[in-house]
Every structure is written in structure tokens, then in C-alpha cells.
Short mmCIF file of C-alpha atoms in Angstrom, two decimals:
data_model
loop_
_atom_site.label_atom_id
_atom_site.label_comp_id
_atom_site.label_asym_id
_atom_site.label_seq_id
_atom_site.Cartn_x
_atom_site.Cartn_y
_atom_site.Cartn_z
CA MET O 1 5.23 -23.60 2.61
CA LEU O 2 8.99 -23.21 3.17
CA SER O 3 9.32 -26.60 4.84
CA ALA O 4 7.54 -28.18 1.88
CA LEU O 5 10.05 -26.55 -0.45
CA GLU O 6 13.19 -27.63 1.41
CA GLU O 7 13.49 -30.80 -0.67
CA GLY O 8 14.22 -28.74 -3.76
CA VAL O 9 17.06 -26.55 -2.47
CA LYS O 10 20.73 -27.08 -3.30
CA GLY O 11 23.34 -24.57 -2.21
CA GLY O 12 20.74 -21.90 -1.55
CA VAL O 13 19.17 -22.28 -5.01
CA TRP O 14 15.68 -23.78 -5.35
CA PHE O 15 14.77 -26.36 -7.97
CA SER O 16 11.50 -28.11 -8.93
CA LEU O 17 9.12 -25.39 -7.83
CA MET O 18 6.59 -25.42 -10.65
CA ASP O 19 4.85 -28.52 -9.33
CA LYS O 20 4.22 -26.62 -6.07
CA VAL O 21 2.64 -23.77 -8.03
CA CYS O 22 0.32 -26.19 -9.86
CA LYS O 23 -0.93 -28.00 -6.76
CA LYS O 24 -4.67 -27.67 -6.42
CA SER O 25 -4.37 -26.71 -2.75
CA ASN O 26 -2.04 -23.84 -3.68
CA LEU O 27 -4.31 -22.63 -6.48
CA LYS O 28 -7.33 -22.90 -4.18
CA SER O 29 -5.62 -20.90 -1.45
CA SER O 30 -4.70 -18.22 -3.97
CA SER O 31 -8.20 -18.11 -5.44
CA ALA O 32 -9.71 -17.59 -1.97
CA LYS O 33 -7.60 -14.45 -1.54
CA VAL O 34 -8.49 -13.19 -5.03
CA VAL O 35 -12.20 -13.69 -4.38
CA ALA O 36 -11.94 -11.98 -0.98
CA ASN O 37 -10.15 -8.97 -2.50
CA GLY O 38 -12.73 -8.58 -5.28
CA GLY O 39 -11.86 -5.94 -7.85
CA SER O 40 -12.67 -5.26 -11.48
CA ALA O 41 -12.62 -7.70 -14.37
CA GLY O 42 -9.65 -7.83 -16.73
CA VAL O 43 -9.58 -7.72 -20.53
CA ASP O 44 -11.66 -10.91 -20.78
CA HIS O 45 -14.54 -9.24 -18.87
CA VAL O 46 -14.81 -12.23 -16.49
CA SER O 47 -15.71 -10.93 -13.04
CA VAL O 48 -14.50 -12.34 -9.75
CA GLU O 49 -18.05 -13.55 -9.07
CA ALA O 50 -18.30 -15.34 -12.42
CA PHE O 51 -14.94 -17.04 -11.85
CA ALA O 52 -15.98 -18.10 -8.34
CA ASN O 53 -19.27 -19.54 -9.59
CA HIS O 54 -17.31 -22.20 -11.51
CA LEU O 55 -14.32 -22.35 -9.18
CA ASP O 56 -13.54 -26.07 -9.32
CA GLU O 57 -13.70 -26.18 -13.11
CA ASN O 58 -11.56 -23.05 -13.44
CA LEU O 59 -8.91 -24.29 -11.01
CA GLU O 60 -8.80 -27.67 -12.74
CA ALA O 61 -8.26 -25.95 -16.10
CA LEU O 62 -5.56 -23.68 -14.69
CA GLY O 63 -3.70 -26.58 -13.10
CA ARG O 64 -3.87 -28.57 -16.32
CA THR O 65 -2.57 -25.75 -18.56
CA LEU O 66 0.20 -24.92 -16.08
CA ARG O 67 1.32 -28.56 -15.97
CA ASP O 68 1.29 -29.11 -19.73
CA GLY O 69 2.94 -25.76 -20.50
CA THR O 70 0.06 -24.25 -22.50
CA TYR O 71 -0.86 -21.55 -19.98
CA ARG O 72 -0.32 -18.02 -21.30
CA PRO O 73 -1.10 -14.84 -19.36
CA SER O 74 -3.70 -12.52 -20.86
CA ALA O 75 -3.07 -8.84 -21.50
CA ILE O 76 -3.20 -6.34 -18.64
CA ARG O 77 -5.98 -3.75 -18.58
CA ARG O 78 -4.41 -0.45 -17.62
CA THR O 79 -6.36 2.37 -16.02
CA VAL O 80 -5.39 5.53 -14.18
CA ILE O 81 -6.69 6.31 -10.70
CA PRO O 82 -6.46 9.69 -8.95
CA LYS O 83 -3.24 10.34 -7.08
CA PRO O 84 -3.35 13.03 -4.38
CA GLY O 85 -1.12 15.95 -5.30
CA SER O 86 -0.60 14.81 -8.88
CA GLU O 87 -2.38 15.75 -12.09
CA GLU O 88 -1.07 12.63 -13.83
CA GLY O 89 -2.73 10.06 -11.55
CA ARG O 90 -1.45 6.60 -10.69
CA PRO O 91 -1.38 3.90 -13.40
CA LEU O 92 -3.00 0.67 -12.26
CA GLY O 93 -2.65 -2.67 -14.05
CA ILE O 94 -5.63 -5.03 -13.79
CA PRO O 95 -4.89 -8.66 -14.77
CA THR O 96 -7.69 -11.11 -15.53
CA VAL O 97 -9.05 -13.04 -12.56
CA ARG O 98 -7.43 -16.28 -13.77
CA ASP O 99 -4.06 -14.53 -14.01
CA ARG O 100 -4.49 -13.11 -10.52
CA VAL O 101 -5.02 -16.63 -9.21
CA VAL O 102 -1.89 -17.93 -10.94
CA GLN O 103 0.19 -14.94 -9.84
CA GLY O 104 -0.98 -15.52 -6.28
CA ALA O 105 0.00 -19.18 -6.52
CA VAL O 106 3.45 -18.17 -7.77
CA ARG O 107 3.79 -15.60 -5.01
CA GLN O 108 2.91 -18.18 -2.35
CA VAL O 109 5.78 -20.36 -3.56
CA LEU O 110 8.37 -17.61 -4.09
CA GLU O 111 7.62 -15.41 -1.09
CA PRO O 112 8.95 -17.72 1.67
CA ILE O 113 12.14 -18.29 -0.34
CA PHE O 114 12.97 -14.57 -0.52
CA GLU O 115 11.22 -13.37 2.62
CA LYS O 116 13.61 -15.07 5.03
CA ASP O 117 16.57 -13.05 3.73
CA PHE O 118 14.95 -9.62 3.25
CA ALA O 119 16.51 -6.78 5.25
CA SER O 120 15.02 -5.80 8.60
CA GLY O 121 14.36 -2.22 7.44
CA SER O 122 11.92 -3.33 4.74
CA TYR O 123 8.26 -3.24 5.83
CA GLY O 124 6.07 -3.08 2.72
CA PHE O 125 4.03 -6.08 1.54
CA ARG O 126 5.67 -8.44 3.99
CA PRO O 127 3.95 -10.93 6.31
CA GLY O 128 3.55 -9.60 9.84
CA ARG O 129 4.83 -6.13 8.93
CA GLY O 130 3.11 -2.94 7.93
CA CYS O 131 3.01 0.85 7.76
CA LYS O 132 2.78 1.31 11.51
CA ASP O 133 5.97 -0.68 12.05
CA ALA O 134 7.84 1.53 9.57
CA LEU O 135 6.45 4.71 11.16
CA ARG O 136 7.36 3.44 14.62
CA GLU O 137 10.97 2.82 13.59
CA VAL O 138 11.35 6.30 12.08
CA ASN O 139 9.88 7.87 15.21
CA GLU O 140 12.12 5.82 17.52
CA LEU O 141 15.23 6.75 15.56
CA LEU O 142 14.36 10.44 15.84
CA ARG O 143 13.89 10.01 19.59
CA GLU O 144 17.29 8.33 19.81
CA GLY O 145 18.95 11.48 18.47
CA TYR O 146 19.01 10.98 14.72
CA THR O 147 18.58 14.51 13.38
CA HIS O 148 18.70 14.28 9.59
CA LEU O 149 17.25 12.07 6.91
CA VAL O 150 17.13 11.54 3.18
CA ASP O 151 13.55 11.75 1.92
CA VAL O 152 13.66 9.47 -1.14
CA ASP O 153 11.42 9.60 -4.20
CA ILE O 154 12.08 7.22 -7.12
CA LYS O 155 10.40 8.41 -10.30
CA GLY O 156 7.73 5.95 -11.48
CA TYR O 157 9.36 3.07 -9.62
CA PHE O 158 7.00 0.24 -10.54
CA ASP O 159 7.12 1.17 -14.23
CA ALA O 160 10.91 1.50 -14.17
CA ILE O 161 11.92 -1.93 -12.83
CA ASN O 162 14.41 -3.41 -15.30
CA HIS O 163 13.28 -6.86 -16.42
CA ASP O 164 16.75 -8.27 -17.07
CA GLN O 165 18.10 -7.19 -13.70
CA LEU O 166 14.99 -8.47 -11.92
CA MET O 167 15.26 -11.87 -13.59
CA ASP O 168 18.95 -12.06 -12.63
CA LEU O 169 17.99 -11.43 -9.00
CA LEU O 170 15.35 -14.16 -9.12
CA LYS O 171 17.86 -16.59 -10.63
CA ARG O 172 20.13 -16.20 -7.61
CA LYS O 173 17.63 -18.27 -5.62
CA VAL O 174 15.42 -19.96 -8.23
CA ALA O 175 16.68 -22.48 -10.78
CA ASP O 176 13.31 -23.73 -12.05
CA GLY O 177 13.37 -22.55 -15.66
CA THR O 178 9.66 -23.14 -16.20
CA LEU O 179 8.71 -20.97 -13.24
CA LEU O 180 11.17 -18.25 -14.24
CA ALA O 181 9.73 -18.26 -17.77
CA LEU O 182 6.24 -17.87 -16.33
CA VAL O 183 7.29 -14.85 -14.25
CA GLU O 184 8.87 -13.29 -17.33
CA GLN O 185 5.65 -13.87 -19.28
CA PHE O 186 3.77 -11.91 -16.63
CA LEU O 187 6.30 -9.08 -16.90
CA LYS O 188 6.07 -9.00 -20.70
CA ALA O 189 2.27 -9.34 -20.87
CA GLU O 190 0.71 -6.92 -23.34
CA ILE O 191 -0.89 -3.81 -21.84
CA PHE O 192 -4.21 -2.44 -23.07
CA SER O 193 -5.27 1.13 -22.25
CA SER O 194 -7.37 3.91 -23.73
CA MET O 195 -4.16 5.08 -25.45
CA GLY O 196 -3.61 1.77 -27.28
CA SER O 197 -1.67 -1.41 -26.55
CA TRP O 198 2.01 -2.25 -26.16
CA GLU O 199 4.43 -4.80 -24.74
CA PRO O 200 6.29 -3.29 -21.79
CA GLU O 201 10.08 -3.13 -21.89
CA SER O 202 10.30 -2.51 -18.15
CA GLY O 203 8.14 -2.43 -15.06
CA ALA O 204 5.91 -4.58 -12.89
CA PRO O 205 2.33 -3.29 -13.07
CA GLN O 206 0.88 -1.84 -9.88
CA GLY O 207 -2.26 -3.83 -9.16
CA ALA O 208 -0.82 -7.19 -10.18
CA VAL O 209 -0.68 -9.75 -7.35
CA LEU O 210 2.97 -10.64 -7.95
CA SER O 211 4.29 -7.08 -8.31
CA PRO O 212 4.72 -6.23 -4.59
CA LEU O 213 7.01 -9.24 -4.06
CA LEU O 214 8.96 -8.52 -7.24
CA SER O 215 9.37 -4.88 -6.22
CA ASN O 216 10.86 -5.99 -2.89
CA VAL O 217 13.20 -8.42 -4.64
CA TYR O 218 14.42 -5.59 -6.88
CA LEU O 219 15.09 -3.17 -4.01
CA ASP O 220 16.53 -5.74 -1.60
CA PRO O 221 20.12 -5.20 -2.85
CA LEU O 222 19.71 -1.52 -1.91
CA ASP O 223 18.41 -2.50 1.53
CA GLN O 224 21.36 -4.83 2.05
CA LEU O 225 23.88 -2.25 0.80
CA MET O 226 22.63 0.47 3.11
CA GLU O 227 22.53 -1.92 6.06
CA SER O 228 26.09 -3.11 5.38
CA LEU O 229 27.33 0.51 5.35
CA GLY O 230 25.63 1.29 8.66
CA PHE O 231 22.85 3.50 7.29
CA ARG O 232 19.40 3.19 8.89
CA MET O 233 17.03 2.94 5.95
CA VAL O 234 13.32 2.44 6.58
CA ARG O 235 11.41 1.35 3.49
CA TYR O 236 7.79 0.58 2.71
CA ALA O 237 7.70 -0.52 -0.96
CA ASP O 238 9.11 2.50 -2.82
CA ASP O 239 8.48 4.94 0.07
CA MET O 240 11.73 5.18 1.98
CA MET O 241 13.72 7.27 4.43
CA ILE O 242 17.40 7.04 5.28
CA VAL O 243 17.66 8.31 8.87
CA CYS O 244 21.04 9.78 9.85
CA ARG O 245 22.84 11.43 12.78
CA SER O 246 24.16 14.43 10.82
CA ARG O 247 23.84 16.31 7.54
CA ALA O 248 27.23 14.98 6.45
CA GLU O 249 26.06 11.40 6.97
CA ALA O 250 22.82 12.15 5.09
CA GLU O 251 24.74 13.63 2.16
CA GLU O 252 26.94 10.52 2.07
CA ALA O 253 23.86 8.29 2.14
CA LEU O 254 22.29 10.27 -0.71
CA ALA O 255 25.44 9.90 -2.80
CA THR O 256 25.47 6.14 -2.19
CA LEU O 257 21.77 5.94 -3.07
CA SER O 258 22.29 7.90 -6.29
CA ARG O 259 25.07 5.58 -7.45
CA TRP O 260 22.99 2.49 -6.71
CA CYS O 261 19.92 3.86 -8.51
CA GLU O 262 22.01 4.59 -11.58
CA SER O 263 23.28 1.00 -11.65
CA ALA O 264 19.71 -0.29 -11.17
CA LYS O 265 18.41 1.93 -14.01
CA LEU O 266 16.21 3.89 -11.61
CA GLN O 267 15.93 7.65 -11.43
CA LEU O 268 15.60 9.77 -8.31
CA HIS O 269 13.12 12.62 -8.51
CA PRO O 270 15.42 15.68 -8.42
CA GLU O 271 12.93 17.94 -6.63
CA LYS O 272 11.30 15.48 -4.23
CA THR O 273 14.46 13.67 -3.08
CA ARG O 274 16.10 15.86 -0.43
CA VAL O 275 18.09 15.98 2.79
CA VAL O 276 15.92 17.07 5.72
CA ASP O 277 17.03 18.59 9.02
CA THR O 278 14.26 17.18 11.21
CA GLN O 279 15.04 19.70 13.98
CA ILE O 280 13.68 22.58 11.89
CA GLU O 281 11.97 21.02 8.86
CA SER O 282 8.91 18.84 8.44
CA PHE O 283 8.62 15.74 6.26
CA GLU O 284 5.89 13.31 5.23
CA PHE O 285 5.94 9.54 5.41
CA LEU O 286 3.15 7.00 4.87
CA GLY O 287 0.30 9.46 5.36
CA TYR O 288 1.77 11.23 8.39
CA CYS O 289 3.52 14.57 8.67
CA PHE O 290 6.43 14.80 11.13
CA GLY O 291 6.83 18.43 12.17
CA VAL O 292 8.43 20.64 14.82
CA TYR O 293 6.80 23.50 16.75
CA LYS O 294 8.73 25.48 19.38
CA GLY O 295 11.26 22.67 19.65
CA GLN O 296 8.60 20.02 20.19
CA ARG O 297 8.14 17.20 17.68
CA LEU O 298 4.61 16.78 16.36
CA ILE O 299 3.09 13.90 14.41
CA TYR O 300 -0.19 14.40 12.59
CA PRO O 301 -2.01 13.36 9.39
CA ARG O 302 -0.67 15.11 6.34
CA LYS O 303 -3.02 17.48 4.54
CA ARG O 304 -3.84 14.96 1.80
CA SER O 305 -4.77 12.33 4.39
CA LEU O 306 -7.31 14.70 5.91
CA GLU O 307 -8.62 15.63 2.46
CA LYS O 308 -9.18 11.97 1.62
CA LEU O 309 -11.06 11.46 4.88
CA ARG O 310 -13.28 14.47 4.23
CA ASP O 311 -13.94 13.29 0.68
CA ALA O 312 -15.01 9.88 2.02
CA ILE O 313 -17.33 11.47 4.58
CA ARG O 314 -18.77 13.88 2.01
CA ALA O 315 -19.65 10.90 -0.19
CA LYS O 316 -21.59 9.36 2.72
CA THR O 317 -23.30 12.57 3.89
CA LYS O 318 -24.82 14.01 0.76
CA ARG O 319 -27.78 16.19 1.62
CA LYS O 320 -30.10 14.34 -0.74
CA ARG O 321 -29.25 10.91 0.66
CA GLY O 322 -32.50 9.16 1.51
CA ASP O 323 -31.29 6.70 4.15
CA SER O 324 -32.22 7.03 7.79
CA LEU O 325 -29.92 8.98 10.08
CA SER O 326 -29.00 5.78 11.92
CA GLN O 327 -27.84 4.16 8.65
CA ILE O 328 -25.84 7.23 7.64
CA VAL O 329 -24.25 7.36 11.10
CA ARG O 330 -23.30 3.68 10.84
CA ASP O 331 -21.68 4.23 7.43
CA VAL O 332 -19.79 7.33 8.57
CA SER O 333 -18.66 5.59 11.77
CA VAL O 334 -17.08 2.76 9.76
CA THR O 335 -14.96 5.34 7.90
CA LEU O 336 -14.04 7.24 11.07
CA ARG O 337 -13.16 4.09 13.00
CA GLY O 338 -10.87 2.83 10.25
CA TRP O 339 -9.18 6.21 9.91
CA TYR O 340 -8.65 6.48 13.65
CA GLY O 341 -7.09 3.03 13.73
CA TYR O 342 -4.27 4.32 11.54
CA PHE O 343 -3.98 7.95 12.68
CA LYS O 344 -4.65 7.59 16.41
CA HIS O 345 -1.13 8.77 17.30
CA SER O 346 -1.89 12.29 16.05
CA LYS O 347 -2.32 15.39 18.20
CA LYS O 348 -5.78 15.55 19.80
CA ARG O 349 -6.84 18.81 18.13
CA ILE O 350 -7.06 16.94 14.82
CA PHE O 351 -9.69 14.59 16.25
CA ARG O 352 -11.74 17.43 17.72
CA ASP O 353 -11.77 19.31 14.41
CA VAL O 354 -12.79 16.25 12.37
CA ASP O 355 -15.57 15.39 14.85
CA LYS O 356 -16.88 18.94 14.67
CA TRP O 357 -16.82 18.97 10.87
CA THR O 358 -18.56 15.57 10.67
CA ARG O 359 -21.37 16.71 12.95
CA MET O 360 -21.79 19.79 10.78
CA ARG O 361 -22.28 17.56 7.73
CA LEU O 362 -24.92 15.50 9.55
CA ARG O 363 -26.72 18.61 10.82
CA CYS O 364 -26.98 19.85 7.26
CA ILE O 365 -28.80 16.64 6.29
CA LEU O 366 -31.22 17.04 9.21
CA ARG O 367 -31.76 20.70 8.43
CA ARG O 368 -32.62 19.97 4.84
CA ARG O 369 -35.13 17.31 5.85
CA LEU O 370 -36.93 19.94 7.92
CA GLY O 371 -36.97 22.28 4.94
CA HIS O 372 -34.66 24.79 6.59
CA ASP O 373 -32.14 26.96 4.78
CA CYS O 374 -28.78 25.15 4.84
CA ARG O 375 -27.07 28.50 5.39
CA SER O 376 -28.91 29.17 8.65
CA ARG O 377 -26.90 27.34 11.31
CA LYS O 378 -27.15 29.45 14.46
CA MET O 379 -29.50 27.12 16.34
CA ASP O 380 -28.05 23.83 15.05
CA ASN O 381 -25.85 23.15 18.05
CA PHE O 382 -28.81 23.58 20.39
CA LYS O 383 -31.22 21.53 18.31
CA TRP O 384 -28.74 18.71 17.57
CA PRO O 385 -25.93 18.90 20.17
CA LYS O 386 -22.94 16.61 20.40
CA ALA O 387 -24.86 14.30 22.74
CA TYR O 388 -27.56 13.84 20.09
CA PHE O 389 -25.07 12.24 17.69
CA ALA O 390 -23.38 10.26 20.45
CA GLU O 391 -26.75 8.75 21.30
CA ALA O 392 -27.26 7.99 17.59
CA GLY O 393 -24.04 5.94 17.69
CA LEU O 394 -21.65 8.27 15.87
CA PHE O 395 -18.02 7.24 16.43
CA SER O 396 -16.07 10.10 18.03
CA LEU O 397 -12.36 10.39 17.28
CA GLU O 398 -11.87 12.73 20.22
CA GLN O 399 -13.57 10.38 22.67
CA ALA O 400 -11.71 7.33 21.35
CA HIS O 401 -8.41 9.19 21.77
CA ARG O 402 -9.33 10.31 25.29
CA LEU O 403 -10.29 6.80 26.38
CA GLU O 404 -7.12 5.31 24.91
CA SER O 405 -4.95 7.95 26.59
CA GLN O 406 -6.59 7.22 29.94
CA SER O 407 -6.06 3.48 29.58
CA LEU O 408 -2.37 4.01 28.79
CA LYS O 409 -1.95 6.13 31.92
CA GLY O 410 -3.17 3.25 33.96
#
């Protein structure tokens, strides 16, 4: 996409971008991603399936309204989803399917323009980068002798993004007024929730296709500032760590961060933002807990990550579930395999404990089907041993970890 845009750049500022957004091939590419991601309908109650059933007509209409300037974003449907460790939950904005397609088309044009200049320490929502890369960098820095860090928490980041400052940042690289106006319309789109409706004065709704890119654009000046001052900041969206060689350096980094946040109209959480001595204190980052035991550094899933896994397995191993054991085992194995793919660098005891607990859930289903008391478990291990579930095809975290460890040893 970037090579196709080169014709419209002058002095680092990009002109004539709206025609790229409107191209049918761009809209079609965006719609394919929207359809693949699925999700709920927006305020117009048009589902992804219904939109896809008339795809050519819908894309033609979108292209036409974008070209003639009559396109207007619909309101955002706001809902709240559970957030581990929080009674408030996480607000989620759900645009209509048509708006998701247009936002995706805008993102596909803007992303290559900004992506090439983003800081190296930014990993969230970027092509070819992810959580594991951010975790790997933090771990490598600790191994290199970095002993302290600033554990950063920005209060309600996505809802706090200042629209004026964000638009100013976009204007540094984009001079297409029509495209900028469209982005601003998305930011100002009315929000509908069970509490009423309102036009937001700040924020980029979590759940909107364009928001991850806009959130990176907004925090990029912080990334660049920290990098220019020699601080090692590792950021995934609004989850970030500033890794330092001493407490004094960490305190200096925190002071710099506080000043920048004030200028960006963002607020640090006073209780959750802290300086951590990693030699004696634990910290959490992207689902993992980094701890120390008897001078040895340990990395393992944080408590909430394990709770989410158990909740997912509980949902698939209800005692009254009528599916065959083989089907239940297949469903559970999908969850376990995906979880292992992310948490495979944990200590092996975690895998053994999860395997044991999962087999206990499955034995309870089998026991109930035989009409036995679910509280009588003494003979379970003999009747349905570990080998029984292995033969049934149950994915074993412990075995996967053992095999991977052996392959790494050579």
C-alpha cells in the first residue's frame, strides 16, 4: 500500500488519500477482515452475515457515498464486558458493520504512513509484532542487568484520548482534509448505551477498527521521547513498562512520564503506577507474572490468566453436557492448546496442575453418567487414569512442555 501512496507525499506530508480509501479493492479487503472477525451487530441491527449476503451492493453503496461526501458514520453501541480484577468492567464500542468496513479501509491507508516511523519499543496492534515480542524484550532486559522498572497504568486510556491533540498528530503526516474530517466524524460519533446517549468529547472507543492505530499515534510522541532520553520503554497499546538500571533512573523516568501525561491530558493511576525493584518484587505484564524466589527469576501465568483458563474449561465440562466424551475432549483440547501456545514459557508445575484439574473435571462428567456420587472420587484415578484421557486425545500441557524442552536440548 505504501508504494501506491508515494505519489501523494510532499515533504513527509501525504495528500490525496481519500481516493485510496474509496477504491473497491481496498473496501473489499477491509470487508473480508470484518467478516472473518465476526462480532455483534451495531445500532442498525445489521449482522455481519446479513452484510456479507449483499456484499457487492453494500460495497458499491459505501464507495459511492464516500466519493460524493454523503457518508456519515452511525452511532456506536456501547456495552460493558467483564474485566478481571475490576467491578466496573471494560467499556466496548461496537460500530455498525458498514462503519467497521470503512474504518478498516481508512486504517489500511493510514497504517503504512505512520507504521514506518513508530518507535521500536511499541508492539501492540502492529504488523509482525505481538505480545510475545514485548514479553521477550522485557525478559532480555532483566537478564542484561536491568533491575528496576516503572509499571505504568494510564486511567481509562482509550476514553481519555484528546481529540484535538490526536487530530494535530494526524495532520503532521496527513493533509487530505476529507480524510481527516472522516476520522474526526468517527471520533465524534454518538454513543448509545443502556445509560442513554451522548457525543463524546474525548476518546477512541475500544472495539472500533480504527482505534488501535489511533491509540498508537497518540502515544508515539511518548515512545519517541523516552527513546531519545535513553529510557527502555516496552509498550503494548496502553500496557507499558519502563525498564531501568537503578531506582534513581526509574524515578527519573516516572517523573518524565508524569510530565508528558499531563501535557497529553492523560492521568496516571496513582495506586497502580509504581517503581518496582525486580530483584525482590514481582510484577505483571501481558498476562504473565514475573517473580523472584530464592534469588531465581520465575515467569508464570498471573492468577487472573489461570482463572480465565479454568472458567473456559468449566464452560466446556459441565456435568450435564450431553456430548460424547470425544467431542468434549476435542473442545477442551482446543482451549488448552491455544493457552499453551501463549504460556508455554511458564514453570512446568503450572502445566501439571492444570492437567490434573482438567482430568478431574472430565472424571466428574464420567462419574455422573454412571450415576455415581460426584463427591466419591477415591477410585477415579484407577478407573480413568491419565492414560485413559491421553488415548481419548486430550491435549496435555505437561507433555507438550516436556517434548518442547527435549527438542530444545537437541
